[in-house]
PDB file of N, CA and C in Angstrom:
ATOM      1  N   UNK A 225     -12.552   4.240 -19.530  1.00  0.00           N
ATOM      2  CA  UNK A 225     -12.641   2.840 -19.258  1.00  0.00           C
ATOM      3  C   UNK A 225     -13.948   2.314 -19.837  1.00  0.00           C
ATOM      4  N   UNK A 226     -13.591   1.075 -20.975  1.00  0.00           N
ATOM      5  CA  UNK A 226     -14.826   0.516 -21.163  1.00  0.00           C
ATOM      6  C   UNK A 226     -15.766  -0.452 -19.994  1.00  0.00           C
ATOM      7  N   UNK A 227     -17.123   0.301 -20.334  1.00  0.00           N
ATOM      8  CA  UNK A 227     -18.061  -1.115 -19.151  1.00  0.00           C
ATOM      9  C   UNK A 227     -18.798  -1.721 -20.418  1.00  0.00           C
ATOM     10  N   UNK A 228     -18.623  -2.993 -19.884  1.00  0.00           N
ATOM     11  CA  UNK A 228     -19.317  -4.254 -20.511  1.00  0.00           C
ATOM     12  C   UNK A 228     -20.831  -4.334 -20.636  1.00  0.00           C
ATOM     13  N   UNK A 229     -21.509  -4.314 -21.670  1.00  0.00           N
ATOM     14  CA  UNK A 229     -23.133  -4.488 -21.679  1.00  0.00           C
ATOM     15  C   UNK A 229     -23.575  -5.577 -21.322  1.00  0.00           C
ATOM     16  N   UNK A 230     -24.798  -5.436 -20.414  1.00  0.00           N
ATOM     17  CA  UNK A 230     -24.776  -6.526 -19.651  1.00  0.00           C
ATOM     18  C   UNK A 230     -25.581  -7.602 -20.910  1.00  0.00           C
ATOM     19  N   UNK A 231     -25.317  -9.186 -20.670  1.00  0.00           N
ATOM     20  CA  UNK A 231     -25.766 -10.142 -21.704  1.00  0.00           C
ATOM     21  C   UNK A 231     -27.002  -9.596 -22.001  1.00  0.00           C
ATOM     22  N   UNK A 232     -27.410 -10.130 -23.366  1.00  0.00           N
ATOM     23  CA  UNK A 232     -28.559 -10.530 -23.607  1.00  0.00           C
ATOM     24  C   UNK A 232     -29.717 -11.206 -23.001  1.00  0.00           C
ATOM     25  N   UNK A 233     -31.219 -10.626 -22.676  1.00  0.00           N
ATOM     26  CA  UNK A 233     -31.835 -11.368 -21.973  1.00  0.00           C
ATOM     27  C   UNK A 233     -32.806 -12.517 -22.895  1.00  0.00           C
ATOM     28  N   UNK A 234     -33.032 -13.436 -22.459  1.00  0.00           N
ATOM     29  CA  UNK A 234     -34.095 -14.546 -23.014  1.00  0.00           C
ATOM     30  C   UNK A 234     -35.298 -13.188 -23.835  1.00  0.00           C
ATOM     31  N   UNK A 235     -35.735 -12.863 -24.863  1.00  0.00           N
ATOM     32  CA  UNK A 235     -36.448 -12.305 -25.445  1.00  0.00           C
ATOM     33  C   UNK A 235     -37.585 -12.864 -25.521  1.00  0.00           C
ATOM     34  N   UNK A 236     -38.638 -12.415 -25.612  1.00  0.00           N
ATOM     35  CA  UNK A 236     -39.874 -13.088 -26.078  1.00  0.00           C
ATOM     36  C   UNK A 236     -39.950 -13.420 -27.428  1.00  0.00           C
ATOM     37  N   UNK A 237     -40.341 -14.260 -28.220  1.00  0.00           N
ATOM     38  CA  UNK A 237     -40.253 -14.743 -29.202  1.00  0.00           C
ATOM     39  C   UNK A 237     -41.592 -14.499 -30.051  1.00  0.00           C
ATOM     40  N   UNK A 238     -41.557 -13.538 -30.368  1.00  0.00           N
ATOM     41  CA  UNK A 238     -42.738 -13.183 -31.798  1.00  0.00           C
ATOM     42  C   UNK A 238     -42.901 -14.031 -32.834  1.00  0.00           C
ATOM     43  N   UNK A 239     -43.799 -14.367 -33.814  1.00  0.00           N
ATOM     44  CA  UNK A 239     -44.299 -15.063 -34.703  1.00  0.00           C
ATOM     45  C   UNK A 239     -43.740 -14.196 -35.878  1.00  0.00           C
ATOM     46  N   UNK A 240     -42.991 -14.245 -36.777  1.00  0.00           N
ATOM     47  CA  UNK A 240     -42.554 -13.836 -37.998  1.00  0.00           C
ATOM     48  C   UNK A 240     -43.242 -13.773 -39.144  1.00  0.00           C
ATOM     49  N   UNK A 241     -43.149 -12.992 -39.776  1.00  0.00           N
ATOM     50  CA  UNK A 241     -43.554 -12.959 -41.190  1.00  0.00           C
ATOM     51  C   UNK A 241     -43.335 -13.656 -41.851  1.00  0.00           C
ATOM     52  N   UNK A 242     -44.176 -14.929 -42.877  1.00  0.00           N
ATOM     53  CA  UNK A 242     -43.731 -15.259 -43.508  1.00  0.00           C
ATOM     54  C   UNK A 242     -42.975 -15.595 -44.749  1.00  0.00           C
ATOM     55  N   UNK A 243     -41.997 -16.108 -44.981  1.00  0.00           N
ATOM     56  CA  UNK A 243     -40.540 -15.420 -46.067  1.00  0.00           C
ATOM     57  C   UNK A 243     -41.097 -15.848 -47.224  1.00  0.00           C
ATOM     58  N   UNK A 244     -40.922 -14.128 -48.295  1.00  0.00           N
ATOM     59  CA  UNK A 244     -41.236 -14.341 -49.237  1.00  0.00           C
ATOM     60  C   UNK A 244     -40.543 -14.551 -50.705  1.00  0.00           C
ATOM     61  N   UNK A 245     -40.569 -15.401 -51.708  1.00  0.00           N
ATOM     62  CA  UNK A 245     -39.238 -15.269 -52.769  1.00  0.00           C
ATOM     63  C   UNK A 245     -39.515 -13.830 -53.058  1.00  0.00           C
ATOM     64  N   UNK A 246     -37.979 -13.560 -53.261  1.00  0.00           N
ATOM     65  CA  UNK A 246     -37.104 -12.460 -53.693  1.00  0.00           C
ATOM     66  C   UNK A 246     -37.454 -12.490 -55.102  1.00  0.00           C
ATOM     67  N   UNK A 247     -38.043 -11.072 -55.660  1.00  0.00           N
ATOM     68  CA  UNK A 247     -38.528 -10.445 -56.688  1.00  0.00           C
ATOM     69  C   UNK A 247     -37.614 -10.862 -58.058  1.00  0.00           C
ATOM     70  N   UNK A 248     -37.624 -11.272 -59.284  1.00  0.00           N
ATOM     71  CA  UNK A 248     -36.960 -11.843 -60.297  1.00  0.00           C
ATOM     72  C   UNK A 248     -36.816 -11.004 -61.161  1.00  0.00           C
ATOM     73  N   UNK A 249     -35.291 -10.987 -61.780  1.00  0.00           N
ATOM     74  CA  UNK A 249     -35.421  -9.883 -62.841  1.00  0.00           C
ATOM     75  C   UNK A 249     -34.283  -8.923 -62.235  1.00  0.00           C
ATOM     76  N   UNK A 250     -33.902  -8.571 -61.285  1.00  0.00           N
ATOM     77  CA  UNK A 250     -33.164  -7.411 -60.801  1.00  0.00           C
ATOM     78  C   UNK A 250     -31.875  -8.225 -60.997  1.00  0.00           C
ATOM     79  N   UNK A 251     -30.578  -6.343 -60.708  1.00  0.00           N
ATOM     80  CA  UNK A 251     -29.749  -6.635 -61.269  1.00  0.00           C
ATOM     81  C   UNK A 251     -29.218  -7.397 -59.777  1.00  0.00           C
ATOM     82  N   UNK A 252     -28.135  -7.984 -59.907  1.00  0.00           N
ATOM     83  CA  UNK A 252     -27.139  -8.799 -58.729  1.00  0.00           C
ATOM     84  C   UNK A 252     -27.252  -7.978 -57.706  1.00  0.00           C
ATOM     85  N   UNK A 253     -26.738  -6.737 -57.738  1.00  0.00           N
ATOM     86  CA  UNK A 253     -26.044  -5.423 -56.970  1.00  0.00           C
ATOM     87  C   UNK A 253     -27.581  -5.235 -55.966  1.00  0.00           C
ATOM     88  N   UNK A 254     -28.888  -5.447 -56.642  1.00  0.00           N
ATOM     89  CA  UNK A 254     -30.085  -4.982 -56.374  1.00  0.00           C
ATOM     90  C   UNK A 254     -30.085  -6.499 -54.783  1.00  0.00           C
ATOM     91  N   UNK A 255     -30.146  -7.197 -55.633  1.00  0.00           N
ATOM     92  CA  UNK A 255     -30.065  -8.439 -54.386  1.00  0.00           C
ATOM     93  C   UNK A 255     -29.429  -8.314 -53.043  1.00  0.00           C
ATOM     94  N   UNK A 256     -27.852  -8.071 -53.846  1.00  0.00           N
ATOM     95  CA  UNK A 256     -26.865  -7.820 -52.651  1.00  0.00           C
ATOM     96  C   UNK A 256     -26.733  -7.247 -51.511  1.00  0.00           C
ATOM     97  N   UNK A 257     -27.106  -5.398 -52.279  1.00  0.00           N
ATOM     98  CA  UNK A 257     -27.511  -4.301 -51.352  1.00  0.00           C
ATOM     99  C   UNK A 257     -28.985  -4.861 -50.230  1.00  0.00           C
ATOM    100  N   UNK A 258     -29.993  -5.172 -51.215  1.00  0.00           N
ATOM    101  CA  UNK A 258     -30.995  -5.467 -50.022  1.00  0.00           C
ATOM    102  C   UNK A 258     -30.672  -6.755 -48.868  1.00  0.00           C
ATOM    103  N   UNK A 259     -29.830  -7.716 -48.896  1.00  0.00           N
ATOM    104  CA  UNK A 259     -29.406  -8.723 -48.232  1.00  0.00           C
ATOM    105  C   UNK A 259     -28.858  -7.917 -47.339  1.00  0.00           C
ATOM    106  N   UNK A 260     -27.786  -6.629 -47.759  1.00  0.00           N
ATOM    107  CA  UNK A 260     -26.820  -5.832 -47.165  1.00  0.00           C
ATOM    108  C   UNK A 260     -27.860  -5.731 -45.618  1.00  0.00           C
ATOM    109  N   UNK A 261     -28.562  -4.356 -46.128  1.00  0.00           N
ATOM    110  CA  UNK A 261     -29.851  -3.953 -45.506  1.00  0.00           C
ATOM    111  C   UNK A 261     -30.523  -4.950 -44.354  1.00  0.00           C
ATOM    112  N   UNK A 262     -31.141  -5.733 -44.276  1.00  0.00           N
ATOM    113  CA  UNK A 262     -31.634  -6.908 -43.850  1.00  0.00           C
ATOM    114  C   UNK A 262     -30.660  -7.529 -42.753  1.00  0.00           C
ATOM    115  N   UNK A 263     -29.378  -7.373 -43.191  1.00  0.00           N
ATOM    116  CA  UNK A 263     -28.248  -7.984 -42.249  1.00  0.00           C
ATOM    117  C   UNK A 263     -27.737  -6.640 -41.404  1.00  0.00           C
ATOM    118  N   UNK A 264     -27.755  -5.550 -42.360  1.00  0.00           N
ATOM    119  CA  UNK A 264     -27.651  -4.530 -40.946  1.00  0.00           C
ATOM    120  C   UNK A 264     -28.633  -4.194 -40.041  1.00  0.00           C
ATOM    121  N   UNK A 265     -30.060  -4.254 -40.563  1.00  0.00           N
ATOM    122  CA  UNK A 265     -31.202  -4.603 -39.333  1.00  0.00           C
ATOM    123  C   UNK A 265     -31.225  -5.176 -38.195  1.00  0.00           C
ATOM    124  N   UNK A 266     -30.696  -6.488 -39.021  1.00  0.00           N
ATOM    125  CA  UNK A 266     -30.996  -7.298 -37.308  1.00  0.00           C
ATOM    126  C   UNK A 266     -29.569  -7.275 -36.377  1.00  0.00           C
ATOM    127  N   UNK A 267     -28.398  -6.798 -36.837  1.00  0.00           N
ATOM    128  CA  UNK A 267     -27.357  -6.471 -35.728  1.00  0.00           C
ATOM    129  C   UNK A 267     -27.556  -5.066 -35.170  1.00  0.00           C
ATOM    130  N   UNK A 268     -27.933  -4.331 -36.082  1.00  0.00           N
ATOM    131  CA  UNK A 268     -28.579  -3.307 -35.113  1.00  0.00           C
ATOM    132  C   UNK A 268     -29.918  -3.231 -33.941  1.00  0.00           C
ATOM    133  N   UNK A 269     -30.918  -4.674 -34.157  1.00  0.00           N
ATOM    134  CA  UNK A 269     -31.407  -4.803 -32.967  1.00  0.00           C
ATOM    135  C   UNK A 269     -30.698  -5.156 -31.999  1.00  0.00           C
ATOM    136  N   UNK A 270     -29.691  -6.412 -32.719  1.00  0.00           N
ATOM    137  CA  UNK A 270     -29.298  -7.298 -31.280  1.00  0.00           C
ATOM    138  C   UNK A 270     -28.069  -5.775 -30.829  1.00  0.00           C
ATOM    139  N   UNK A 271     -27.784  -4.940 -31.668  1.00  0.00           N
ATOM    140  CA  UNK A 271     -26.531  -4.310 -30.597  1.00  0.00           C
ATOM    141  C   UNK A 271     -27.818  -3.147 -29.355  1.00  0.00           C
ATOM    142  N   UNK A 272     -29.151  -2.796 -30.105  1.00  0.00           N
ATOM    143  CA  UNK A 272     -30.028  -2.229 -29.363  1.00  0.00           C
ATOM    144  C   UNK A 272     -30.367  -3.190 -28.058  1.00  0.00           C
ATOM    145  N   UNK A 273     -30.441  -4.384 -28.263  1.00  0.00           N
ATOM    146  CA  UNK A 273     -31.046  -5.284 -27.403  1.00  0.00           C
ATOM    147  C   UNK A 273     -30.000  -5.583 -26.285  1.00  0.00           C
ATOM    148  N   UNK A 274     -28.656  -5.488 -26.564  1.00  0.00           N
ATOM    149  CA  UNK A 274     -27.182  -5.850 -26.064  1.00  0.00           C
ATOM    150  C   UNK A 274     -26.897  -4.270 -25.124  1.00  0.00           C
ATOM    151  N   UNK A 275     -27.688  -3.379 -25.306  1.00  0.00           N
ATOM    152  CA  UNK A 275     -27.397  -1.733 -24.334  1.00  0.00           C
ATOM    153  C   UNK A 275     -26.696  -0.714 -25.476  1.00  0.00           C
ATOM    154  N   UNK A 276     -26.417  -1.367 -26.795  1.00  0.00           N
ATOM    155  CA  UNK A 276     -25.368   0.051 -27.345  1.00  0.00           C
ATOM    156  C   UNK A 276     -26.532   0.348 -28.121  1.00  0.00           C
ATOM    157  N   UNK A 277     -26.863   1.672 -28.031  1.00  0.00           N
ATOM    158  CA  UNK A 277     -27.565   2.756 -28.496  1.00  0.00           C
ATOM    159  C   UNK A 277     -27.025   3.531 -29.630  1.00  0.00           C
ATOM    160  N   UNK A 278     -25.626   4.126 -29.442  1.00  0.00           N
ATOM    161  CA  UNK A 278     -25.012   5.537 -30.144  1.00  0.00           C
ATOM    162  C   UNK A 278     -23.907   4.605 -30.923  1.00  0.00           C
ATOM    163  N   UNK A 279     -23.844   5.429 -32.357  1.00  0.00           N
ATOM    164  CA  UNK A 279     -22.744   4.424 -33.558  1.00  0.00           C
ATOM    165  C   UNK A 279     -21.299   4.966 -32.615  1.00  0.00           C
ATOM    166  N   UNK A 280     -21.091   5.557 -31.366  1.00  0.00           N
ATOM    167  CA  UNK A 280     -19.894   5.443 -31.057  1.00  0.00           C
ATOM    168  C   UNK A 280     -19.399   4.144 -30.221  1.00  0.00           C
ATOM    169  N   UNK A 281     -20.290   3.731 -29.663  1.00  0.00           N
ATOM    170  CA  UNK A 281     -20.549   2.384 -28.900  1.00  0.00           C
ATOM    171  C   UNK A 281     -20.480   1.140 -29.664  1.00  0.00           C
ATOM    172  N   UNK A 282     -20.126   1.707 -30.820  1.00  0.00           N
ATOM    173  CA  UNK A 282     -20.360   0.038 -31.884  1.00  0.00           C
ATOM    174  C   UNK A 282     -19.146  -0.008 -32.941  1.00  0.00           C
ATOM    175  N   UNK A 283     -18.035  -0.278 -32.227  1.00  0.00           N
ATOM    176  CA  UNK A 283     -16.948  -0.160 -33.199  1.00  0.00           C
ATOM    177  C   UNK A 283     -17.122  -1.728 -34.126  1.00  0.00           C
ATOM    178  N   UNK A 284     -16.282  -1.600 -35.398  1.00  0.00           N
ATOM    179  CA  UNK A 284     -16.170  -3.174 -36.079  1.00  0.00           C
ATOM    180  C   UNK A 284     -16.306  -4.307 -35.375  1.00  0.00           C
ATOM    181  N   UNK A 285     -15.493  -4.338 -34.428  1.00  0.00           N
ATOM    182  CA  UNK A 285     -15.265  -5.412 -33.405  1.00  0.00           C
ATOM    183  C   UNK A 285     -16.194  -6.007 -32.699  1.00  0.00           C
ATOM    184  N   UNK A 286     -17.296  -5.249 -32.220  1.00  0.00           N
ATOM    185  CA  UNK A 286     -18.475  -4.718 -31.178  1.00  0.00           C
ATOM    186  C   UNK A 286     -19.318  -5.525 -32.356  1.00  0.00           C
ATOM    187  N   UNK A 287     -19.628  -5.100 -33.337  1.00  0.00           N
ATOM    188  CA  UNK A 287     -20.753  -5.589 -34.958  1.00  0.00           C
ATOM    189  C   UNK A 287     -20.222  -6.904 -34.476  1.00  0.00           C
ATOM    190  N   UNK A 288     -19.074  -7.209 -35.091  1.00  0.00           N
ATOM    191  CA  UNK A 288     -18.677  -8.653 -35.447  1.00  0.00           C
ATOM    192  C   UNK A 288     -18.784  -9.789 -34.281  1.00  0.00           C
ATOM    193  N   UNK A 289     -18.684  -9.671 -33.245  1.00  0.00           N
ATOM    194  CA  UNK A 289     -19.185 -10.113 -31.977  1.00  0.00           C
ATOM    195  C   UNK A 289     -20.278 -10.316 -31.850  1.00  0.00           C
ATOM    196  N   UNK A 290     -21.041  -9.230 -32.259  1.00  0.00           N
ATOM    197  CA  UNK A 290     -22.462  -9.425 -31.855  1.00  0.00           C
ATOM    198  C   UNK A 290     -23.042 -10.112 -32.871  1.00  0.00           C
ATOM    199  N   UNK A 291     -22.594 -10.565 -34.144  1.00  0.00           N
ATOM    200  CA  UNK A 291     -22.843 -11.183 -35.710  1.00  0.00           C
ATOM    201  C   UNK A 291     -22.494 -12.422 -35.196  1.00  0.00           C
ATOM    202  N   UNK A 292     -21.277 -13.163 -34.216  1.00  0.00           N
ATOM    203  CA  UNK A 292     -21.115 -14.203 -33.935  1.00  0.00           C
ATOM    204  C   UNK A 292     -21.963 -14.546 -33.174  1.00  0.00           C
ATOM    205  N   UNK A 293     -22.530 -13.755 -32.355  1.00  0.00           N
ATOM    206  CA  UNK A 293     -23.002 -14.502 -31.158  1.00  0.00           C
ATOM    207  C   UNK A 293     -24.780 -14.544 -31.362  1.00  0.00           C
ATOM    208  N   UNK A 294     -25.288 -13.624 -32.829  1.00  0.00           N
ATOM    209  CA  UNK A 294     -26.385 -13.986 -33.239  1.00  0.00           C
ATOM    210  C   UNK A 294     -26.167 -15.382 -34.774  1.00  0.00           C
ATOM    211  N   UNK A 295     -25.150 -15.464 -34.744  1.00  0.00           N
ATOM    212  CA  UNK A 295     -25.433 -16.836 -35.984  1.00  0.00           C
ATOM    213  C   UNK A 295     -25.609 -15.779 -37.297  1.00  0.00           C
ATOM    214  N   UNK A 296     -24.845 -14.654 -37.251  1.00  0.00           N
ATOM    215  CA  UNK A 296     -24.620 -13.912 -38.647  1.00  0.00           C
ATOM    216  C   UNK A 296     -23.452 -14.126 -39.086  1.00  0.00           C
ATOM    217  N   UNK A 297     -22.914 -14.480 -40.308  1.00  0.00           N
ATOM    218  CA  UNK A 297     -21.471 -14.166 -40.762  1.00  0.00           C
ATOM    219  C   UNK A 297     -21.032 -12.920 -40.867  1.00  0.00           C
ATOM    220  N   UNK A 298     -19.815 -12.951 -40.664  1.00  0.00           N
ATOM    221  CA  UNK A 298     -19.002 -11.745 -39.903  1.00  0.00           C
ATOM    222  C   UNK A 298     -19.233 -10.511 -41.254  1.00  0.00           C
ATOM    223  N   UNK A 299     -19.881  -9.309 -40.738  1.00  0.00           N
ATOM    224  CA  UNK A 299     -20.217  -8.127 -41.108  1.00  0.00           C
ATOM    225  C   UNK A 299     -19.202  -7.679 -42.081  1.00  0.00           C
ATOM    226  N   UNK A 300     -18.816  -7.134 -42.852  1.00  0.00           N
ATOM    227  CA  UNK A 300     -17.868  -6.530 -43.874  1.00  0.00           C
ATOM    228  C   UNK A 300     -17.669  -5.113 -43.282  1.00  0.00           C
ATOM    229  N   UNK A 301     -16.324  -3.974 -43.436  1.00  0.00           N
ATOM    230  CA  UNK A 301     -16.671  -3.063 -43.272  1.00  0.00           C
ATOM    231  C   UNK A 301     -18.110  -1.791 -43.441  1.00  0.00           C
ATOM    232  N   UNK A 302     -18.330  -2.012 -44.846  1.00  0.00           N
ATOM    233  CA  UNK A 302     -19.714  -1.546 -45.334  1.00  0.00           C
ATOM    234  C   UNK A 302     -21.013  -1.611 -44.392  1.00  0.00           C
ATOM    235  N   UNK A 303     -20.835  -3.145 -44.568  1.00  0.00           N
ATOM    236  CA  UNK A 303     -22.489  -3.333 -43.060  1.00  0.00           C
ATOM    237  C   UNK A 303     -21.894  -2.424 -41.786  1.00  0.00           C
ATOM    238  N   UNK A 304     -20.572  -3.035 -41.327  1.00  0.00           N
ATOM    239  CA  UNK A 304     -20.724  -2.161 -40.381  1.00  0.00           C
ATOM    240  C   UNK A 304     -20.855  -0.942 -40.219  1.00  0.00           C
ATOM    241  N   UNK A 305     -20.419   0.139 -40.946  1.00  0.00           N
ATOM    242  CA  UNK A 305     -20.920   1.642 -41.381  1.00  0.00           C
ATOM    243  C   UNK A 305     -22.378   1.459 -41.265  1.00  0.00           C
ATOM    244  N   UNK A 306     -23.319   0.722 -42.277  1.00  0.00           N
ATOM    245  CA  UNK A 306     -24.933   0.769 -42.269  1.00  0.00           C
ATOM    246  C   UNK A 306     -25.294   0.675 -41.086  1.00  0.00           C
ATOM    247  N   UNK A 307     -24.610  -0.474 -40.271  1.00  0.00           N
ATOM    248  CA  UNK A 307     -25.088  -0.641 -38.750  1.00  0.00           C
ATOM    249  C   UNK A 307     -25.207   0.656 -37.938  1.00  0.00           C
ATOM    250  N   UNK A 308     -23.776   1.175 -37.569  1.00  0.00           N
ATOM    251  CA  UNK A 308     -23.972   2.636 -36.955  1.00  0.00           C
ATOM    252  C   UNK A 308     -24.695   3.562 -37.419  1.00  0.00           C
ATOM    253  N   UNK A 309     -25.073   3.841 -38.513  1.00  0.00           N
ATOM    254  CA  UNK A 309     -25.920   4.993 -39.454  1.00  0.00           C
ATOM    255  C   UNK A 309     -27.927   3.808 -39.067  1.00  0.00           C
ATOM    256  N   UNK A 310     -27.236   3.138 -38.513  1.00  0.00           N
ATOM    257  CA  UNK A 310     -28.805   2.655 -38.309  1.00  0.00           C
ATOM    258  C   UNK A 310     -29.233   3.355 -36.605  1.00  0.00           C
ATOM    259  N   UNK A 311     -28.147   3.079 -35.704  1.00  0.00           N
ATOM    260  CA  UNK A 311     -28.202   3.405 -34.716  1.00  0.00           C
ATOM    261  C   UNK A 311     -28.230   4.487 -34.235  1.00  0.00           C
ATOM    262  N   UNK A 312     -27.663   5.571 -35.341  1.00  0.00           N
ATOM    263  CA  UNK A 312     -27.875   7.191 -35.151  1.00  0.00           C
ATOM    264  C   UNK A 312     -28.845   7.865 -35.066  1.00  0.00           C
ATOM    265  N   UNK A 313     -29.256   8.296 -33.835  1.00  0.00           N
ATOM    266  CA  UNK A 313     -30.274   9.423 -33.971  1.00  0.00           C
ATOM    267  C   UNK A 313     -29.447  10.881 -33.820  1.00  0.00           C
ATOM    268  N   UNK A 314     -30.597  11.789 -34.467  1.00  0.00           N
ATOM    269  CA  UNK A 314     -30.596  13.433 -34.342  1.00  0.00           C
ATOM    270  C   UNK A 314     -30.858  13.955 -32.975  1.00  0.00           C
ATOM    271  N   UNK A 315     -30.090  14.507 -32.300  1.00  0.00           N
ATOM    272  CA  UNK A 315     -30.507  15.149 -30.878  1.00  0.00           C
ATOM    273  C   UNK A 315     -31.958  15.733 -31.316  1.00  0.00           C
ATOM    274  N   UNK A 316     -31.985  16.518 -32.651  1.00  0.00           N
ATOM    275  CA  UNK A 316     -33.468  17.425 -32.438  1.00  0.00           C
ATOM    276  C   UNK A 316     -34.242  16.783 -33.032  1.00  0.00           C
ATOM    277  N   UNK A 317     -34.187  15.287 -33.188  1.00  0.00           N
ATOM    278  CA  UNK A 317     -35.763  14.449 -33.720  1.00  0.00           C
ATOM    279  C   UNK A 317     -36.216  13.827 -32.884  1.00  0.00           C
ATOM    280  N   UNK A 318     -35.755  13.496 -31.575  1.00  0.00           N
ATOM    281  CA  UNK A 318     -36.233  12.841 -30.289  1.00  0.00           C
ATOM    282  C   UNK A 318     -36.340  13.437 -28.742  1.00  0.00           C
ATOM    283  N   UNK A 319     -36.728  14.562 -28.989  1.00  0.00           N
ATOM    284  CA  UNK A 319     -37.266  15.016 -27.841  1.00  0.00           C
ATOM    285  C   UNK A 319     -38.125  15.016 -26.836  1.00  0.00           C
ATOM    286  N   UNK A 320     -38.163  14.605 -25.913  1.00  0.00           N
ATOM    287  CA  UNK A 320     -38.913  14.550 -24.308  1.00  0.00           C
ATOM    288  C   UNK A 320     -39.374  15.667 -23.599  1.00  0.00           C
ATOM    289  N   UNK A 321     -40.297  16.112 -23.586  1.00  0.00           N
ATOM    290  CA  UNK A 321     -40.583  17.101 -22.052  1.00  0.00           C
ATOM    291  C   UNK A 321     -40.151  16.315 -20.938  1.00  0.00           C
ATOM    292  N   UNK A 322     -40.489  16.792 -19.807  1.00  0.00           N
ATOM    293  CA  UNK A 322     -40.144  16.382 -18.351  1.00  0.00           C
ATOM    294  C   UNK A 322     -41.368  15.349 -18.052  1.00  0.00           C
ATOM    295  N   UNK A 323     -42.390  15.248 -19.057  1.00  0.00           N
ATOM    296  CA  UNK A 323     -43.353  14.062 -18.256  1.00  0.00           C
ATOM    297  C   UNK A 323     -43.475  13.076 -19.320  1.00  0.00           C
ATOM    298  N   UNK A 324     -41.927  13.041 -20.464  1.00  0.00           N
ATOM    299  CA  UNK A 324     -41.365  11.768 -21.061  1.00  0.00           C
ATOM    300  C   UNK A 324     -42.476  11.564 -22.155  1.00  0.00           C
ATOM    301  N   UNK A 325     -43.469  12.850 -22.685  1.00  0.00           N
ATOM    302  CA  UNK A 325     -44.023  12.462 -23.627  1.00  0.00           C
ATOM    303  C   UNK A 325     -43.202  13.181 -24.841  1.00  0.00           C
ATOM    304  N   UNK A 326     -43.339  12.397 -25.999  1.00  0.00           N
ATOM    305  CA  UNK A 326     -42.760  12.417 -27.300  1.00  0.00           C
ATOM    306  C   UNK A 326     -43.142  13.925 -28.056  1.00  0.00           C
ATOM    307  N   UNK A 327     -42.730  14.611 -28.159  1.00  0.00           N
ATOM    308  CA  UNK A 327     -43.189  15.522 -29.030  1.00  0.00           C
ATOM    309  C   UNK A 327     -42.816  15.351 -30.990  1.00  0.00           C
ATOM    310  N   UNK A 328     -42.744  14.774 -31.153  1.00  0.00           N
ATOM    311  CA  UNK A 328     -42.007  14.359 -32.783  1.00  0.00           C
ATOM    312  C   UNK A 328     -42.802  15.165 -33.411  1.00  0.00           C
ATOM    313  N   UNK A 329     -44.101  14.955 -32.934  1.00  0.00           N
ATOM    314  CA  UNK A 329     -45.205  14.776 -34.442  1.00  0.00           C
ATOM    315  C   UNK A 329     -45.714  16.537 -34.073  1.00  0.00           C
ATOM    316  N   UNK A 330     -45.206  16.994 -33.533  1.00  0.00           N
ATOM    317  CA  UNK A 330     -45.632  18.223 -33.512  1.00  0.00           C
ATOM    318  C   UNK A 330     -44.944  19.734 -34.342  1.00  0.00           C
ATOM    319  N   UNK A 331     -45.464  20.400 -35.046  1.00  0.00           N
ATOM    320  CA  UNK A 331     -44.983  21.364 -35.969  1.00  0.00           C
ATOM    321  C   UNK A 331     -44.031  22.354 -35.129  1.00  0.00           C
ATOM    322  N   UNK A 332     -42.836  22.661 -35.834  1.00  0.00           N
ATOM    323  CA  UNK A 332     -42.035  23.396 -35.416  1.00  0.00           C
ATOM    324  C   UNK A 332     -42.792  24.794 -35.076  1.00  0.00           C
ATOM    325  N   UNK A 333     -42.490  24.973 -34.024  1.00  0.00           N
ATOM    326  CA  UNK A 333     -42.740  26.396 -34.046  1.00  0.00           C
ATOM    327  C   UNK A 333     -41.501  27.317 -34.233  1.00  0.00           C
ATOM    328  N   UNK A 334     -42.024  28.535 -34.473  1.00  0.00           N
ATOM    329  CA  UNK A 334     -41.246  30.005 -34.859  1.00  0.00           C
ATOM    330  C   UNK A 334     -41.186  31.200 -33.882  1.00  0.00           C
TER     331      UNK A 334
END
């Protein structure tokens, strides 16, 4: 049984970077793909910000919803693939001890 993520809360509103023209000279495909990119970013916050975490939690439907309800035009299959591959983590790159500190940056041991 699916449960519903609870709404979106009022966010705090950060000061943005300001937008810079897009580099001249590249091919179309170069544009496209990075627009691609950029548009799978920010539905992958709002689906982070919305409770879905794992690309199993984020079917087409789930993207495209959440693209409406941020003022994105509706995702293509493609973005949506980028979206979930954004949302994927590795079980063994995010590990916790029991007192919830991060171990990432620490060398594998043998």
């Amino acid at each position: 049984m699916a449960v519903a993520a609870p709404p979106l809360q009022d966010l705090p509103s950060f000061p943005t970077l300001p937008k810079k023209r897009m580099p001249a000279g590249r091919p179309r495909e170069w544009y496209e793909s990075h627009n691609r990119r950029l548009k799978a970013m920010r539905l992958a916050i709002a689906l982070l910000n919305s409770g879905v975490y794992r690309p199993e939690q984020a079917p087409n439907r789930k993207i495209r919803s959440t693209a409406a309800r941020i003022g994105v035009h509706p995702p293509s299959a493609t973005t949506c693939r980028m979206v979930r591959s954004l949302l994927h983590t590795d079980d063994h790159t995010n590990h916790t001890n029991h007192t919830g500190t991060d171990h990432t940056d620490e060398p594998a041991r043998r």
